[in-house]
Coordinates of C-alpha atoms in Angstrom, one line a residue:
Q26 CA -61.5 42.5 -51.3
M27 CA -62.6 44.7 -54.4
E28 CA -60.8 48.0 -55.3
T29 CA -62.5 51.4 -54.9
E30 CA -62.3 54.4 -57.2
E31 CA -60.8 56.0 -54.4
D32 CA -58.2 53.4 -53.6
T33 CA -57.0 53.4 -57.4
M34 CA -57.1 57.2 -57.3
F35 CA -54.9 57.2 -54.2
P36 CA -52.8 54.6 -53.9
D37 CA -50.9 55.3 -50.9
R38 CA -54.3 55.5 -49.1
K39 CA -54.8 51.8 -50.2
F40 CA -52.0 50.9 -48.9
S41 CA -52.1 52.7 -45.4
S42 CA -55.9 51.0 -45.2
L43 CA -54.5 47.9 -45.8
K44 CA -51.8 48.2 -43.1
R45 CA -54.5 49.3 -40.8
G46 CA -56.3 46.2 -41.4
A47 CA -53.4 44.0 -40.9
L48 CA -52.8 46.2 -37.7
L49 CA -55.9 45.6 -36.3
A50 CA -56.1 42.2 -37.2
S51 CA -52.9 41.5 -35.1
A52 CA -54.3 43.6 -31.9
I53 CA -57.4 41.5 -32.0
A54 CA -55.1 38.6 -32.3
L55 CA -52.9 39.9 -29.4
A56 CA -56.0 40.9 -27.4
L57 CA -57.4 37.3 -27.8
A58 CA -54.3 35.6 -26.8
A59 CA -54.3 37.7 -23.6
L60 CA -57.7 37.2 -23.1
P61 CA -58.6 33.6 -20.9
A62 CA -59.3 31.1 -23.5
A63 CA -63.0 31.2 -22.4
S64 CA -63.6 34.5 -23.6
R65 CA -63.7 32.9 -27.1
A66 CA -67.0 31.8 -28.2
E67 CA -65.6 28.4 -28.7
V68 CA -65.5 27.3 -25.2
R69 CA -68.9 25.8 -23.7
E70 CA -70.0 25.5 -20.4
M71 CA -69.5 21.8 -19.3
R72 CA -69.6 19.7 -16.0
L73 CA -66.8 16.8 -16.0
R74 CA -66.2 14.2 -13.4
A75 CA -62.9 12.7 -12.7
G76 CA -62.2 10.1 -10.6
T77 CA -58.9 8.1 -8.5
S78 CA -58.9 5.2 -6.2
Q79 CA -56.5 6.6 -4.4
S80 CA -57.4 8.9 -1.0
D81 CA -57.7 12.4 -0.7
Q82 CA -54.2 13.3 0.2
H83 CA -52.7 11.1 -2.0
P84 CA -50.6 12.8 -4.9
D85 CA -52.9 11.2 -7.7
Y86 CA -55.7 13.1 -5.9
L87 CA -54.1 16.3 -5.5
G88 CA -52.9 16.3 -9.1
F89 CA -56.9 16.2 -10.1
K90 CA -57.4 19.2 -7.7
K91 CA -54.9 21.1 -9.3
F92 CA -56.2 19.9 -12.9
A93 CA -59.5 21.2 -12.0
E94 CA -58.0 24.5 -10.8
L95 CA -56.1 25.0 -13.9
V96 CA -58.7 23.8 -16.4
S97 CA -61.5 25.9 -14.8
E98 CA -58.9 29.4 -14.6
K99 CA -57.9 28.7 -18.3
S100 CA -61.8 28.0 -19.5
G101 CA -62.6 31.5 -17.1
G102 CA -65.1 29.0 -15.3
K103 CA -66.7 27.4 -17.9
I104 CA -65.5 24.1 -17.5
K105 CA -66.0 22.6 -14.1
I106 CA -64.0 19.3 -13.1
S107 CA -65.2 17.3 -9.8
V108 CA -63.0 15.0 -8.5
A109 CA -63.8 11.9 -6.5
P110 CA -61.1 9.9 -4.4
G111 CA -61.4 6.7 -2.8
A112 CA -62.7 4.8 -5.8
T113 CA -66.0 6.4 -5.2
L114 CA -66.6 6.1 -8.9
G115 CA -65.3 2.4 -8.9
T116 CA -61.9 0.7 -8.9
D117 CA -59.4 1.5 -11.5
V118 CA -60.9 -1.3 -14.0
Q119 CA -64.2 -0.1 -13.5
M120 CA -63.2 3.7 -14.5
Q121 CA -61.3 2.5 -17.5
A122 CA -64.2 1.1 -18.5
N123 CA -66.6 4.2 -17.4
L124 CA -64.4 6.4 -19.7
Q125 CA -65.0 3.9 -22.7
A126 CA -68.4 4.3 -22.4
G127 CA -68.2 7.6 -21.9
T128 CA -69.9 8.2 -18.4
Q129 CA -67.0 9.4 -16.6
E130 CA -64.8 11.8 -18.4
F131 CA -61.3 11.7 -16.5
M132 CA -59.3 9.1 -14.5
S133 CA -55.9 8.7 -12.4
G134 CA -54.3 5.5 -11.9
S135 CA -52.2 2.3 -13.0
P136 CA -51.9 2.1 -16.5
V137 CA -55.0 0.6 -18.6
T138 CA -55.0 -2.9 -19.5
I139 CA -53.0 -3.5 -22.3
P140 CA -50.4 -6.1 -22.5
E141 CA -47.4 -3.5 -23.5
V142 CA -47.8 -2.0 -19.9
S143 CA -46.3 -4.9 -18.1
V144 CA -43.1 -3.5 -19.4
L145 CA -43.5 -0.4 -17.2
D146 CA -43.2 -2.7 -14.3
L147 CA -40.3 -4.7 -14.8
P148 CA -38.0 -5.0 -12.0
Y149 CA -34.6 -3.4 -11.5
V150 CA -34.9 -1.8 -14.9
F151 CA -34.9 1.9 -13.9
R152 CA -32.4 3.5 -11.7
S153 CA -34.3 6.8 -11.3
T154 CA -37.8 8.2 -11.4
E155 CA -35.9 10.9 -13.8
E156 CA -35.1 8.2 -16.2
Y157 CA -38.8 7.1 -16.5
D158 CA -40.2 10.7 -16.7
K159 CA -37.7 11.2 -19.6
L160 CA -39.0 7.8 -21.3
M161 CA -42.6 8.5 -21.1
D162 CA -41.9 12.3 -22.5
G163 CA -40.6 10.9 -25.4
V164 CA -41.2 7.9 -28.1
V165 CA -42.0 5.7 -25.8
G166 CA -45.0 7.4 -24.1
A167 CA -46.4 8.4 -27.4
R168 CA -46.5 4.6 -28.4
F169 CA -48.5 3.9 -25.4
N170 CA -50.8 6.9 -25.9
E171 CA -51.3 5.2 -29.9
L172 CA -52.2 1.7 -28.2
M173 CA -54.4 3.2 -25.3
A174 CA -56.3 5.7 -28.0
Q175 CA -57.2 2.3 -29.9
K176 CA -58.8 1.1 -27.1
G177 CA -60.7 4.2 -26.2
W178 CA -58.4 6.3 -23.8
I179 CA -56.4 9.2 -24.6
G180 CA -53.2 9.6 -22.5
L181 CA -52.9 13.0 -20.6
G182 CA -49.2 12.6 -19.3
F183 CA -47.5 10.0 -17.4
T184 CA -46.2 10.1 -13.8
N185 CA -45.0 7.9 -11.0
N186 CA -45.8 7.5 -7.2
G187 CA -41.8 6.6 -6.7
F188 CA -40.2 3.2 -6.5
R189 CA -42.1 0.5 -4.8
E190 CA -40.7 -0.7 -1.5
T191 CA -41.1 -3.8 0.6
T192 CA -42.6 -3.8 4.2
T193 CA -42.3 -6.9 6.6
K194 CA -43.6 -7.9 10.2
T195 CA -40.8 -10.1 11.1
K196 CA -37.3 -8.9 9.5
P197 CA -35.8 -6.3 7.3
I198 CA -35.0 -7.4 3.6
T199 CA -31.5 -6.8 3.0
K200 CA -30.4 -9.2 0.3
W201 CA -32.9 -11.3 -2.2
E202 CA -32.4 -14.3 0.3
D203 CA -34.5 -12.6 3.0
F204 CA -37.7 -12.9 0.5
Q205 CA -37.5 -16.8 0.8
G206 CA -40.4 -18.2 2.4
L207 CA -41.9 -14.6 2.8
K208 CA -45.8 -14.8 2.7
I209 CA -46.0 -11.3 0.7
R210 CA -49.1 -9.5 -0.6
A211 CA -48.7 -9.2 -4.4
I212 CA -50.5 -7.3 -7.3
Q213 CA -53.0 -9.2 -8.9
N214 CA -50.4 -9.1 -11.9
P215 CA -48.6 -12.5 -13.7
M216 CA -45.4 -10.4 -13.6
Y217 CA -45.3 -9.4 -9.9
L218 CA -46.2 -13.1 -8.8
E219 CA -43.4 -14.3 -10.7
L220 CA -41.4 -11.7 -9.6
F221 CA -41.7 -13.0 -5.9
S222 CA -41.9 -16.4 -6.7
T223 CA -38.2 -16.3 -8.3
L224 CA -36.8 -14.4 -5.3
G225 CA -38.3 -17.6 -3.4
A226 CA -41.4 -15.4 -1.5
N227 CA -45.1 -17.3 -1.3
P228 CA -46.8 -14.5 -3.2
T229 CA -50.5 -14.0 -2.5
P230 CA -52.6 -11.8 -4.8
L231 CA -54.8 -9.7 -3.2
P232 CA -56.8 -6.5 -4.0
V233 CA -55.6 -3.0 -2.4
S234 CA -58.8 -3.1 -0.2
E235 CA -57.8 -6.0 1.4
I236 CA -53.7 -5.6 2.4
Y237 CA -54.2 -3.6 5.8
T238 CA -56.5 -6.6 7.1
A239 CA -54.5 -9.1 5.6
L240 CA -51.3 -8.0 7.7
E241 CA -53.3 -7.4 10.6
T242 CA -54.8 -11.0 10.9
G243 CA -51.5 -12.7 9.6
T244 CA -53.0 -13.8 6.5
V245 CA -49.4 -12.2 4.9
E246 CA -46.6 -11.0 6.8
A247 CA -45.3 -8.4 4.4
Q248 CA -46.3 -6.2 1.0
E249 CA -44.8 -3.9 -1.5
N250 CA -45.8 -0.8 -2.3
P251 CA -44.9 2.9 -3.0
L252 CA -44.2 5.2 0.0
P253 CA -47.5 7.0 -0.5
Q254 CA -49.7 4.0 -0.6
I255 CA -47.8 2.6 2.8
V256 CA -48.2 6.1 4.4
F257 CA -51.9 6.6 3.2
M258 CA -53.2 3.4 4.1
R259 CA -51.4 3.6 7.5
L260 CA -49.7 0.2 7.1
F261 CA -47.3 1.3 9.4
E262 CA -49.5 0.3 12.1
V263 CA -49.3 -3.2 11.2
Q264 CA -45.7 -3.6 10.0
K265 CA -42.3 -3.5 11.7
Y266 CA -39.7 -2.9 8.9
L267 CA -39.4 -0.8 5.6
S268 CA -36.9 -1.9 3.3
L269 CA -35.9 0.4 0.3
T270 CA -35.9 -2.5 -2.1
N271 CA -36.7 0.1 -5.0
H272 CA -37.7 -2.7 -7.0
S273 CA -40.1 -1.5 -9.5
L274 CA -41.4 1.9 -10.3
N275 CA -45.6 2.6 -9.9
S276 CA -46.6 4.0 -13.0
V277 CA -49.7 6.2 -12.9
V278 CA -51.3 7.8 -16.2
M279 CA -54.2 10.5 -16.4
L280 CA -56.9 9.9 -18.9
V281 CA -59.6 11.3 -20.7
G282 CA -62.1 8.8 -22.3
K283 CA -62.4 8.9 -26.3
P284 CA -66.1 9.6 -26.2
T285 CA -65.5 12.5 -23.9
W286 CA -62.6 13.7 -26.1
E287 CA -64.1 13.6 -29.4
K288 CA -67.0 15.9 -28.5
L289 CA -64.7 18.6 -27.6
N290 CA -63.4 21.4 -29.8
D291 CA -60.1 22.5 -30.6
D292 CA -60.0 25.0 -28.0
E293 CA -61.4 22.9 -25.3
K294 CA -59.1 20.2 -26.1
K295 CA -56.0 22.8 -26.0
I296 CA -57.3 23.9 -22.3
I297 CA -57.5 20.1 -21.3
S298 CA -54.1 19.3 -22.8
E299 CA -52.1 22.5 -21.2
A300 CA -53.7 21.9 -17.6
A301 CA -52.7 17.9 -18.2
R302 CA -49.1 18.9 -19.0
E303 CA -48.9 21.3 -16.2
V304 CA -50.0 18.9 -13.7
T305 CA -48.1 16.4 -14.8
L306 CA -45.0 18.3 -14.2
Y307 CA -46.5 19.4 -10.8
K308 CA -47.0 16.1 -9.6
R309 CA -43.7 14.5 -10.6
D310 CA -42.0 17.4 -8.5
L311 CA -44.8 16.8 -5.4
V312 CA -43.8 13.0 -5.2
K313 CA -39.8 14.0 -5.3
S314 CA -40.3 16.6 -2.3
K315 CA -42.6 14.2 -0.2
T316 CA -40.7 11.5 -0.3
G317 CA -38.8 12.5 2.6
E318 CA -41.8 13.9 4.7
W319 CA -43.4 10.4 4.0
L320 CA -40.0 8.7 5.3
E321 CA -40.3 10.4 8.5
S322 CA -43.9 9.6 9.2
V323 CA -43.0 6.0 8.8
K324 CA -40.1 6.4 11.2
K325 CA -42.1 8.0 13.9
A326 CA -44.4 5.4 13.8
G327 CA -41.6 3.1 15.0
V328 CA -41.1 1.5 11.8
T329 CA -37.2 0.5 11.2
V330 CA -36.0 1.5 7.5
N331 CA -33.4 0.4 5.9
E332 CA -31.7 0.9 2.4
I333 CA -30.1 -1.9 0.1
S334 CA -26.7 -2.0 -0.5
P335 CA -25.6 -1.3 -4.2
A336 CA -23.9 -4.4 -4.4
E337 CA -27.0 -6.3 -3.1
R338 CA -29.3 -4.4 -5.9
E339 CA -26.9 -5.9 -8.5
R340 CA -27.7 -9.4 -6.9
F341 CA -31.2 -8.4 -7.0
A342 CA -31.1 -7.1 -10.6
E343 CA -29.4 -10.6 -11.6
K344 CA -31.6 -13.1 -10.1
V345 CA -34.7 -11.3 -11.4
K346 CA -33.3 -11.3 -15.3
P347 CA -35.3 -14.2 -16.1
V348 CA -38.7 -12.3 -15.2
V349 CA -37.4 -9.5 -17.5
E350 CA -36.6 -11.6 -20.2
K351 CA -39.8 -13.4 -20.2
F352 CA -42.2 -10.6 -19.6
S353 CA -40.1 -8.4 -22.2
A354 CA -40.6 -11.2 -24.7
Q355 CA -44.4 -11.5 -24.1
V356 CA -45.1 -7.5 -25.5
G357 CA -43.1 -8.3 -28.7
K358 CA -39.8 -8.0 -29.9
D359 CA -40.5 -4.6 -31.7
F360 CA -42.1 -3.1 -28.7
S361 CA -39.5 -4.4 -26.4
D362 CA -36.3 -3.8 -28.6
M363 CA -37.6 0.2 -28.6
Y364 CA -38.3 0.4 -25.2
F365 CA -35.1 -0.9 -23.9
S366 CA -33.2 1.1 -26.9
E367 CA -34.5 4.3 -25.8
L368 CA -34.1 3.6 -22.2
K369 CA -30.6 2.9 -23.0
K370 CA -30.2 6.2 -24.6
I371 CA -31.5 7.8 -21.4
Q372 CA -29.2 6.1 -19.2
S373 CA -26.2 6.7 -21.4
G374 CA -26.9 10.1 -21.3
A375 CA -27.4 10.5 -24.8
N376 CA -30.8 12.5 -24.3

C-alpha cells in the first residue's frame, strides 16, 4: 500500500488506519465464519444422488438422510442430496461402478472391491465395535482411503452395523461343533465360504435378495447377518433361533466418487467432509443404541436368542485361526502387520 503524504505527516494516523483495516478484516472474517458457508460465493447450487442397498429403516439409509440434512444446512440450501434406499440405484457393486463413472455421487455399503478389505471381516478379531471405530479413525482407515482413492472412490467415513450373528431353523449354535453339516447361506466371498467350511458347515453362496426365499423353501436352513439386516429383512419369520456368535463385524463405508469430488471446490469439499464426519459419529451411536431394540423385536417374533459363553468364543477363535492366517497373508505381509499391530495397540489400551 502506497504511503500518502498525510500518512507521512501523521504517523499516528497511519497507524490507526492500519489498525482500523486489521480490525475490519478480522470482523469480516468473523462474520464469514458465523454465516452459513453458502453465503460465501464459492458454494454452487447442485443436485446430487446418494444410494444404499438397505431398506429405508436401516442405519445406512438413516445416516444418509442425516447427511443430506446437514449438507443442505451447511450450504444454506444450495447443495441438495436425494437418497435412494433398497438398491434402486443398483447393487453395491453397480453403485461402486456408478461412482467411478461419475453417474452417481454418493453411496454407502460394504467396503469396495479392493483385496485388503477382506481383513476387516476376519473372524474373532474384534472384541467390540469401539475397537473397530478407533482402528478406522486412525492410520488403518487412512490407508484404506488411499487404496480406494487409487480406484476412484473417496472414503468419507467407516461405520459398522454391529457384529454378524447366526440364525437357524433347527437348533441354536452354542459351540462351533453345532455348525457341522449345517446348510448355511454365506456371502459370495471366499473368506466367508472358507470360514463356514472350516467350522464344518455346508455354505451356499447366495445374494442378499434371495436369502428369505431360500430359508422359506429350505434351500438353506441357516444364515448369518448383523442384527439390523435380520430385523429389516424379517428373517425372524423363517428362522427359530438367533445365536449371538459375534463372529465378525459388518463394515460399512460412505463414499463419494472421485470424478464428483474433483469437481468440488474447497468450500464444497469442506461442507461434505464435515457433514460426513458428523454422520459417521451419529451412525455409530445409532447402531449401539438400537441393538437392544432389535433384539427385543426378534424375541417378540418368537425367536429364541442365546449368547455364546466366553470359553466357547475362545474355542471358536482357535478353530478359525487358519482362516485368519490364510487371508491375512493374502493381503500382503506389510499391510496385515500394520493392521494387526495397530489393533493390538488399541486392544492393550495404548490408544
